[in-house]
């Protein structure tokens, strides 16, 4: 009898957890499992702000996919998915195509630029290893070039961060630790460097605990960050950005580096493949399948689930992507075993911790507020736990964060 074929697209948090759970749950004769990912490595998206600022080498945030999968049960294909043909049950890849009986889409998110002019062309994002490497190199280039020019252009040393959400704040935490090192390395006066964070909402980390937000703002201001709150980026140009506060007139901030950390959307393949979606995210059923497509699961940043308590979507997080991966694997095993009852996914939100550099953080964990060293310790434990869940103790030993004390 032909074995059902399960294809998993994307080896990020959601896709890898689905794969490693499935390879444990299923016997080799029960199903063919195929994992497809653009690169031969997985990267910890949640550590990209560190690689982007240059406080952690990009090789530290990634590991080989082949090292964590059971190759006797899972076939790994390194390729880029271009489109999903739901009717013919196949995925079009850059180098071919692959058919499926069951599909898991876990392709992650992309930057959401809201159609703001110039962002795609001139701003840097924090989205994958390539973008992190490019941003780090660009900032270094600006420092290296500053002293080469006879007429000094101080705007080279202006770094604008668009968005004071968790990504923007975590990046600022790393950046403010990195700047003194860069100043020393490139003989640049620290006082010439300007770091500006532009946030459209009336507060930093909108919706987060105000006491913790005040702590974060004070810490970052102390390290030199200027916050422009209630101020929106209207345009990005080769010379910097145009911003406006409320009804005020648009003004220019000249900057050598503009980082766009002001929003994510689901992978563009979702819309390209004709799924009904909101900003690239598909509202999935409680069992994580797509309404009307019982053979397609969508998890992670490409999925959308409503938090009924507040009638708003759950934010796209690694925490949720990994939990979905768990349930998705069990539901796939049930389908292969011809069971009709599938498990409903219910997020179990343990808390949120936002780092402010390697030695400081804020967070709420199991309802308890944390700041400083304790929060930072917790953040590193969360990072190590994510490694443990995929690759066990050996992966933690190889890639874990032990700079705890
Ligand atoms: P991802 O983990 O992003 O993985 C997607 C995978 O798909 C990648 O391997 C990618 O290479 C691959 N891929 C993409 N396109 C294709 C294609 N066309 N073909 C083949 N492969 C493809 N969340 C938290 O819960 N806690 C945190 O502390 C946290 N910190 C964050 C810090 C930063 C700087 C950022 C940017 C995000 C952070 N998040 C955090 C959010 C979290 O990273 C995402 O919600 C999570 O990564 C989503 O998981 P995913 O499996 O959907 O996608
Ligand atoms: P976000 O959508 O959470 O925040 C983006 C911020 O940009 C918002 O505060 C928004 O008001 C602001 N913004 C939007 N348009 C703007 C404009 N034109 N000008 C200025 N500001 C503008 O995005 P994010 O921070 O990238 O986070 C994405 C997801 O990843 C979220 O779900 C978040 O919870 C998660 N994440 C979690 C952590 C963590 O838990 N430590 C870290 C990073 C990201």
Coordinates of C-alpha atoms and ligand atoms in Angstrom, one line a residue:
X1 CA 0.0 0.0 0.0
X2 CA 1.3 3.5 -0.9
X3 CA 2.4 5.5 2.2
X4 CA 0.9 9.0 2.6
X5 CA 3.3 11.8 1.9
X6 CA 3.7 14.6 4.4
X7 CA 5.4 17.7 3.1
X8 CA 6.6 20.4 5.6
X9 CA 7.5 23.8 4.1
X10 CA 10.0 25.8 6.2
X11 CA 12.4 24.6 8.9
X12 CA 11.8 27.5 11.3
X13 CA 10.3 27.1 14.8
X14 CA 7.0 25.7 13.6
X15 CA 8.3 23.5 10.8
X16 CA 11.2 22.0 12.8
X17 CA 9.1 21.2 15.8
X18 CA 6.5 19.5 13.6
X19 CA 9.3 17.5 11.9
X20 CA 11.1 16.3 15.1
X21 CA 7.9 15.5 16.8
X22 CA 6.6 13.6 13.8
X23 CA 9.8 11.6 13.4
X24 CA 9.3 10.4 16.9
X25 CA 5.6 9.7 16.6
X26 CA 5.6 7.8 13.2
X27 CA 7.1 4.5 12.2
X28 CA 9.3 4.6 9.1
X29 CA 6.6 2.6 7.2
X30 CA 3.7 4.8 8.1
X31 CA 4.5 7.9 6.0
X32 CA 7.0 9.6 3.8
X33 CA 8.0 12.8 5.5
X34 CA 9.7 15.5 3.4
X35 CA 11.1 18.8 4.9
X36 CA 11.8 21.6 2.5
X37 CA 13.8 24.7 3.4
X38 CA 15.5 27.5 1.5
X39 CA 18.8 27.0 3.4
X40 CA 20.5 23.9 4.7
X41 CA 20.5 25.6 8.1
X42 CA 17.8 26.7 10.6
X43 CA 18.3 30.1 12.2
X44 CA 16.9 31.3 15.5
X45 CA 14.8 34.2 14.3
X46 CA 14.5 35.3 17.9
X47 CA 18.2 35.9 18.1
X48 CA 18.5 37.9 14.8
X49 CA 18.7 41.3 16.6
X50 CA 22.0 40.1 18.1
X51 CA 23.5 39.1 14.8
X52 CA 22.1 42.3 13.2
X53 CA 23.8 44.6 15.8
X54 CA 27.0 42.5 15.7
X55 CA 27.0 41.4 19.3
X56 CA 26.7 37.7 18.3
X57 CA 28.2 36.2 15.2
X58 CA 25.6 35.0 12.7
X59 CA 27.0 31.4 12.8
X60 CA 26.0 31.3 16.5
X61 CA 22.3 31.8 15.6
X62 CA 22.1 29.0 13.1
X63 CA 22.7 25.2 12.9
X64 CA 22.6 22.5 10.3
X65 CA 19.1 21.0 9.7
X66 CA 20.5 17.6 8.9
X67 CA 22.0 17.4 12.4
X68 CA 18.6 17.5 14.1
X69 CA 16.4 15.3 11.8
X70 CA 16.3 11.5 11.7
X71 CA 17.4 10.9 8.1
X72 CA 16.0 7.4 8.1
X73 CA 12.6 8.9 8.4
X74 CA 12.8 12.4 7.0
X75 CA 13.9 13.4 3.5
X76 CA 15.4 17.0 3.5
X77 CA 15.2 19.0 0.4
X78 CA 17.1 22.3 0.2
X79 CA 15.0 24.4 -2.1
X80 CA 12.8 27.6 -2.2
X81 CA 9.1 27.1 -2.4
X82 CA 7.5 29.4 -5.0
X83 CA 3.8 28.5 -5.0
X84 CA 1.3 25.9 -3.6
X85 CA -1.1 24.3 -6.1
X86 CA -3.9 23.2 -3.7
X87 CA -6.0 21.7 -6.5
X88 CA -3.2 19.4 -7.8
X89 CA -1.8 19.0 -4.3
X90 CA 1.8 20.0 -5.2
X91 CA 4.3 22.6 -4.3
X92 CA 6.2 24.4 -7.0
X93 CA 9.9 24.8 -6.0
X94 CA 12.7 26.8 -7.6
X95 CA 14.3 23.5 -8.8
X96 CA 11.3 21.3 -9.4
X97 CA 8.0 20.3 -7.7
X98 CA 6.8 18.0 -5.0
X99 CA 3.4 16.4 -4.5
X100 CA 1.8 15.9 -1.1
X101 CA -1.0 14.1 0.6
X102 CA -0.7 16.4 3.6
X103 CA 1.0 19.8 3.6
X104 CA 2.3 21.9 6.5
X105 CA 3.0 25.5 5.6
X106 CA 5.4 27.0 8.2
X107 CA 7.3 29.6 6.0
X108 CA 7.4 32.3 8.6
X109 CA 6.9 36.1 8.2
X110 CA 8.2 38.9 6.1
X111 CA 8.6 42.6 6.8
X112 CA 5.4 44.6 6.5
X113 CA 6.2 48.0 5.0
X114 CA 2.5 49.2 4.7
X115 CA 3.4 50.6 1.2
X116 CA 5.5 53.3 2.8
X117 CA 7.6 54.8 0.0
X118 CA 11.3 54.0 -0.1
X119 CA 11.4 51.4 2.8
X120 CA 12.0 48.4 0.5
X121 CA 14.8 50.2 -1.3
X122 CA 16.6 52.0 1.5
X123 CA 15.8 50.5 4.9
X124 CA 17.3 47.4 6.4
X125 CA 15.2 44.6 8.0
X126 CA 15.8 42.1 10.7
X127 CA 14.3 39.0 9.0
X128 CA 16.9 36.3 8.3
X129 CA 20.6 35.6 8.5
X130 CA 21.3 37.4 5.2
X131 CA 19.6 40.6 6.3
X132 CA 21.3 40.5 9.7
X133 CA 24.7 40.1 8.1
X134 CA 24.0 42.9 5.7
X135 CA 22.8 45.3 8.5
X136 CA 25.8 44.6 10.7
X137 CA 28.2 45.1 7.8
X138 CA 26.4 48.3 6.8
X139 CA 26.7 49.9 10.2
X140 CA 30.4 48.9 10.4
X141 CA 30.9 50.4 6.9
X142 CA 29.5 53.7 8.0
X143 CA 31.9 53.8 11.0
X144 CA 34.8 52.8 8.8
X145 CA 34.0 55.4 6.2
X146 CA 33.5 58.3 8.6
X147 CA 37.2 58.9 9.2
X148 CA 38.1 58.4 5.6
X149 CA 36.3 61.5 4.5
X150 CA 38.0 64.9 4.6
X151 CA 34.7 66.6 5.2
X152 CA 33.0 64.6 8.0
X153 CA 29.4 63.6 7.4
X154 CA 28.0 63.3 10.9
X155 CA 24.8 61.8 9.5
X156 CA 26.7 58.6 8.7
X157 CA 26.7 58.0 12.4
X158 CA 22.9 58.4 12.7
X159 CA 21.0 55.2 13.1
X160 CA 17.2 55.3 12.9
X161 CA 15.1 52.4 14.2
X162 CA 11.6 52.4 12.9
X163 CA 9.2 50.8 15.4
X164 CA 9.5 50.4 19.2
X165 CA 7.8 47.0 19.2
X166 CA 9.7 44.0 20.7
X167 CA 12.0 43.7 17.7
X168 CA 13.0 47.4 17.7
X169 CA 13.6 47.5 21.4
X170 CA 15.6 44.2 21.5
X171 CA 17.7 45.5 18.6
X172 CA 18.3 48.9 20.4
X173 CA 19.5 47.0 23.5
X174 CA 22.1 45.2 21.5
X175 CA 23.1 48.2 19.4
X176 CA 23.7 50.4 22.4
X177 CA 26.1 47.7 23.7
X178 CA 27.8 47.5 20.4
X179 CA 28.3 51.2 19.7
X180 CA 31.0 51.8 22.3
X181 CA 33.0 48.9 20.8
X182 CA 32.5 50.3 17.3
X183 CA 33.7 53.8 18.4
X184 CA 36.8 52.2 19.9
X185 CA 37.5 50.0 16.9
X186 CA 37.1 52.8 14.4
X187 CA 38.4 55.8 16.4
X188 CA 35.0 57.6 16.4
X189 CA 33.9 60.0 19.1
X190 CA 31.0 58.3 21.0
X191 CA 29.2 61.7 21.2
X192 CA 29.0 61.9 17.4
X193 CA 26.8 58.8 17.3
X194 CA 23.0 59.4 17.3
X195 CA 20.5 56.6 17.7
X196 CA 16.9 57.6 17.1
X197 CA 13.9 55.3 17.6
X198 CA 10.7 56.4 15.9
X199 CA 7.4 55.0 17.2
X200 CA 4.0 55.8 15.7
X201 CA 2.0 54.7 18.8
X202 CA 1.7 56.9 21.9
X203 CA 4.0 54.6 23.8
X204 CA 7.0 52.3 23.5
X205 CA 6.0 48.6 23.4
X206 CA 2.3 49.4 22.9
X207 CA 0.1 47.3 25.2
X208 CA 2.9 46.0 27.4
X209 CA 3.2 46.6 31.1
X210 CA 3.8 50.4 31.6
X211 CA 6.1 49.9 34.6
X212 CA 8.3 47.6 32.6
X213 CA 8.2 49.9 29.6
X214 CA 9.3 52.8 31.7
X215 CA 12.3 50.7 32.9
X216 CA 13.2 49.8 29.3
X217 CA 13.0 53.4 28.1
X218 CA 15.1 54.7 31.0
X219 CA 17.7 52.1 30.4
X220 CA 17.9 52.7 26.7
X221 CA 17.9 56.5 27.1
X222 CA 20.7 56.2 29.6
X223 CA 22.7 54.5 26.8
X224 CA 22.0 57.3 24.4
X225 CA 18.7 56.4 22.5
X226 CA 16.4 59.3 21.6
X227 CA 12.8 58.2 21.4
X228 CA 10.3 60.0 19.1
X229 CA 7.0 58.8 20.3
X230 CA 3.6 59.3 18.5
X231 CA 5.7 59.9 15.4
X232 CA 5.4 58.0 12.2
X233 CA 7.9 57.2 9.5
X234 CA 6.3 58.6 6.3
X235 CA 9.0 57.9 3.8
X236 CA 12.5 56.5 3.6
X237 CA 15.0 58.1 1.2
X238 CA 18.7 57.5 0.4
X239 CA 19.5 60.2 2.9
X240 CA 17.3 59.2 5.8
X241 CA 13.6 59.4 6.7
X242 CA 10.7 61.7 6.7
X243 CA 8.6 61.7 9.9
X244 CA 5.5 63.4 11.2
X245 CA 4.0 63.7 14.7
X246 CA 0.3 63.9 14.4
X247 CA -0.8 66.8 12.3
X248 CA 2.6 68.4 12.5
X249 CA 4.5 69.2 9.3
X250 CA 6.7 66.4 7.8
X251 CA 10.4 66.8 8.7
X252 CA 13.5 65.1 7.7
X253 CA 16.0 63.1 9.8
X254 CA 19.2 62.5 7.9
X255 CA 20.6 59.1 8.7
X256 CA 23.3 56.7 7.3
X257 CA 21.3 53.7 8.5
X258 CA 17.6 53.1 8.7
X259 CA 16.3 49.9 10.3
X260 CA 12.6 49.0 9.7
X261 CA 11.4 46.9 12.6
X262 CA 7.8 48.1 12.5
X263 CA 5.8 45.1 11.6
X264 CA 5.5 41.6 10.2
X265 CA 3.2 39.8 7.8
X266 CA 2.9 36.3 6.6
X267 CA 5.0 34.8 3.8
X268 CA 3.9 36.2 0.4
X269 CA 3.6 32.7 -1.0
X270 CA 0.3 32.5 0.9
X271 CA -1.4 35.2 -1.2
X272 CA 0.4 34.1 -4.4
X273 CA -1.1 30.6 -3.9
X274 CA -4.7 32.0 -3.5
X275 CA -5.3 31.4 0.2
X276 CA -7.7 33.8 1.7
X277 CA -5.5 35.8 4.1
X278 CA -5.1 39.0 6.1
X279 CA -1.6 40.4 5.5
X280 CA -0.4 37.0 4.5
X281 CA -1.9 35.2 7.5
X282 CA -4.6 32.6 7.1
X283 CA -7.3 32.2 9.7
X284 CA -7.0 28.5 10.5
X285 CA -9.4 26.2 12.2
X286 CA -8.7 25.1 15.8
X287 CA -7.1 21.9 14.4
X288 CA -4.7 24.2 12.5
X289 CA -6.1 23.2 9.0
X290 CA -7.2 25.7 6.4
X291 CA -11.0 25.9 6.1
X292 CA -12.0 24.0 2.9
X293 CA -8.6 22.4 2.6
X294 CA -8.5 19.4 5.0
X295 CA -5.0 18.4 3.8
X296 CA -3.3 21.7 4.5
X297 CA -2.1 22.8 7.9
X298 CA -0.7 26.4 8.3
X299 CA 1.3 27.3 11.5
X300 CA 3.5 30.0 12.8
X301 CA 3.7 33.5 11.4
X302 CA 1.6 32.5 8.3
X303 CA -1.3 31.5 10.5
X304 CA -3.9 33.6 12.3
X305 CA -5.8 32.6 15.4
X306 CA -8.1 34.9 17.4
X307 CA -7.7 35.3 21.1
X308 CA -11.4 35.1 22.1
X309 CA -10.8 36.8 25.4
X310 CA -9.9 40.1 23.8
X311 CA -11.2 39.4 20.3
X312 CA -7.9 40.1 18.7
X313 CA -5.4 37.9 16.8
X314 CA -2.6 36.3 18.9
X315 CA 0.7 38.0 18.0
X316 CA 3.0 36.0 15.8
X317 CA 5.6 34.5 18.1
X318 CA 8.0 31.6 18.3
X319 CA 6.3 30.5 21.5
X320 CA 3.0 29.9 19.6
X321 CA 4.7 28.5 16.4
X322 CA 6.4 25.8 18.5
X323 CA 3.3 24.9 20.4
X324 CA 1.4 24.7 17.1
X325 CA 4.2 22.4 15.7
X326 CA 3.5 20.0 18.6
X327 CA -0.2 19.8 17.9
X328 CA 0.3 19.8 14.1
X329 CA 2.5 16.7 14.4
X330 CA -0.1 14.9 16.6
X331 CA -2.9 15.8 14.2
X332 CA -0.9 14.6 11.2
X333 CA -0.2 11.3 12.9
X334 CA -3.9 10.9 13.7
X335 CA -4.9 11.6 10.0
X336 CA -2.3 9.0 8.7
X337 CA -3.8 6.5 11.2
X338 CA -7.2 7.4 9.8
X339 CA -8.6 8.9 13.0
X340 CA -11.2 11.5 12.4
X341 CA -11.0 13.3 15.8
X342 CA -8.3 16.0 15.7
X343 CA -6.9 18.0 18.6
X344 CA -7.8 21.6 18.9
X345 CA -4.8 24.0 19.4
X346 CA -5.0 26.2 22.5
X347 CA -2.0 28.6 23.1
X348 CA -0.4 28.3 26.5
X349 CA 1.2 31.7 26.9
X350 CA 3.8 31.5 29.6
X351 CA 4.9 35.1 29.4
X352 CA 7.0 37.5 27.4
X353 CA 10.6 38.5 28.0
X354 CA 12.2 41.3 26.0
X355 CA 16.0 41.6 26.1
X356 CA 17.7 45.0 26.5
X357 CA 21.2 43.7 25.5
X358 CA 22.9 40.6 26.8
X359 CA 22.9 41.7 30.5
X360 CA 19.5 43.3 30.9
X361 CA 15.8 42.6 30.1
X362 CA 12.2 43.1 31.1
X363 CA 9.5 40.5 31.2
X364 CA 6.4 39.0 32.6
X365 CA 6.7 35.3 33.3
X366 CA 3.8 33.3 34.8
X367 CA 2.3 36.7 35.7
X368 CA 5.4 37.8 37.6
X369 CA 7.2 41.0 36.5
X370 CA 11.0 40.8 36.1
X371 CA 13.7 43.3 35.2
X372 CA 17.5 43.4 35.0
X373 CA 19.7 40.4 35.5
X374 CA 16.8 38.1 36.6
X375 CA 14.9 38.9 33.4
X376 CA 18.0 38.5 31.3
X377 CA 18.7 35.1 32.9
X378 CA 15.1 34.0 32.1
X379 CA 15.5 35.2 28.5
X380 CA 18.6 33.0 28.0
X381 CA 16.8 30.0 29.6
X382 CA 14.0 30.5 27.1
X383 CA 16.5 30.7 24.2
X384 CA 18.2 27.5 25.5
X385 CA 14.8 25.8 25.9
X386 CA 14.0 26.4 22.2
X387 CA 17.2 24.6 21.3
X388 CA 16.5 21.8 23.7
X389 CA 13.0 21.2 22.2
X390 CA 14.4 20.6 18.8
X391 CA 17.8 19.0 19.3
X392 CA 18.0 18.0 23.0
X393 CA 20.9 18.6 25.3
X394 CA 23.6 18.2 22.6
X395 CA 22.2 21.1 20.7
X396 CA 22.1 23.2 23.8
X397 CA 25.7 22.3 24.5
X398 CA 26.7 23.4 21.0
X399 CA 24.6 26.5 20.5
X400 CA 23.3 27.5 24.0
X401 CA 23.7 30.7 25.9
X402 CA 25.8 30.2 29.0
X403 CA 27.0 33.8 29.6
X404 CA 24.6 33.9 32.5
X405 CA 26.5 35.2 35.5
Ligands
LIG1 P1 10.4 31.1 11.1 O1 11.0 30.6 12.4 O2 10.8 32.5 10.7 O3 10.9 30.1 10.0 C1 10.6 30.2 8.6 C2 11.5 29.2 7.8 O4 11.0 29.2 6.5 C3 12.9 29.7 7.8 O5 13.8 28.7 8.0 C4 13.0 30.2 6.3 O6 14.3 30.1 5.8 C5 12.1 29.3 5.6 N1 11.5 29.9 4.4 C6 11.0 31.1 4.2 N2 10.6 31.2 2.9 C7 10.8 30.1 2.3 C8 10.6 29.6 1.0 N3 10.0 30.3 0.0 N4 11.0 28.3 0.7 C9 11.6 27.6 1.6 N5 11.8 28.0 2.8 C10 11.5 29.2 3.2 N6 8.9 35.3 19.4 C11 8.9 34.9 20.6 O7 8.0 34.1 21.0 N7 9.9 35.2 21.6 C12 10.9 36.0 21.2 O8 11.7 36.3 22.1 C13 11.0 36.5 19.9 N8 12.0 37.3 19.6 C14 12.1 37.8 18.3 C15 13.2 38.6 17.9 C16 13.3 39.0 16.6 C17 14.5 39.9 16.2 C18 12.3 38.7 15.6 C19 12.4 39.2 14.2 C20 11.2 37.9 16.0 C21 11.1 37.5 17.3 N9 10.0 36.7 17.7 C22 9.9 36.2 19.0 C23 9.0 36.2 16.7 C24 9.4 34.8 16.2 O9 10.7 34.8 15.8 C25 8.5 34.4 15.0 O10 7.1 34.5 15.4 C26 8.8 32.9 14.7 O11 10.1 32.8 14.1 C27 7.8 32.3 13.7 O12 8.1 31.0 13.5 P2 7.8 30.3 12.1 O13 8.1 28.9 12.2 O14 6.5 30.7 11.6 O15 8.9 31.0 11.1
LIG2 P1 5.2 44.8 16.1 O1 4.1 44.9 15.1 O2 4.9 44.1 17.4 O3 5.7 46.3 16.4 C1 5.9 47.3 15.4 C2 5.9 48.7 16.0 O4 6.1 49.6 14.9 C3 4.5 49.0 16.7 O5 4.8 49.5 17.9 C4 3.9 50.1 15.7 O6 3.2 51.0 16.4 C5 5.2 50.7 15.1 N1 5.0 51.3 13.8 C6 4.2 50.8 12.8 N2 4.2 51.7 11.7 C7 5.1 52.7 12.0 C8 5.5 53.8 11.3 N3 5.2 54.1 10.1 N4 6.4 54.6 12.0 C9 6.9 54.3 13.2 N5 6.4 53.3 13.9 C10 5.6 52.4 13.3 O7 6.4 44.2 15.3 P2 7.8 43.5 15.9 O8 8.3 44.3 17.0 O9 8.6 43.2 14.7 O10 7.2 42.1 16.5 C11 6.7 41.1 15.6 C12 6.2 39.9 16.4 O11 7.3 39.3 16.9 C13 5.3 40.3 17.5 O12 4.3 39.3 17.6 C14 6.2 40.2 18.7 O13 5.5 39.9 19.9 C15 7.2 39.2 18.3 N6 8.5 39.4 19.0 C16 8.6 39.0 20.3 C17 9.8 39.3 21.0 C18 9.9 38.8 22.4 O14 9.0 38.2 22.9 N7 11.0 39.1 23.1 C19 10.8 40.0 20.3 C20 10.7 40.4 19.0 C21 9.5 40.1 18.3

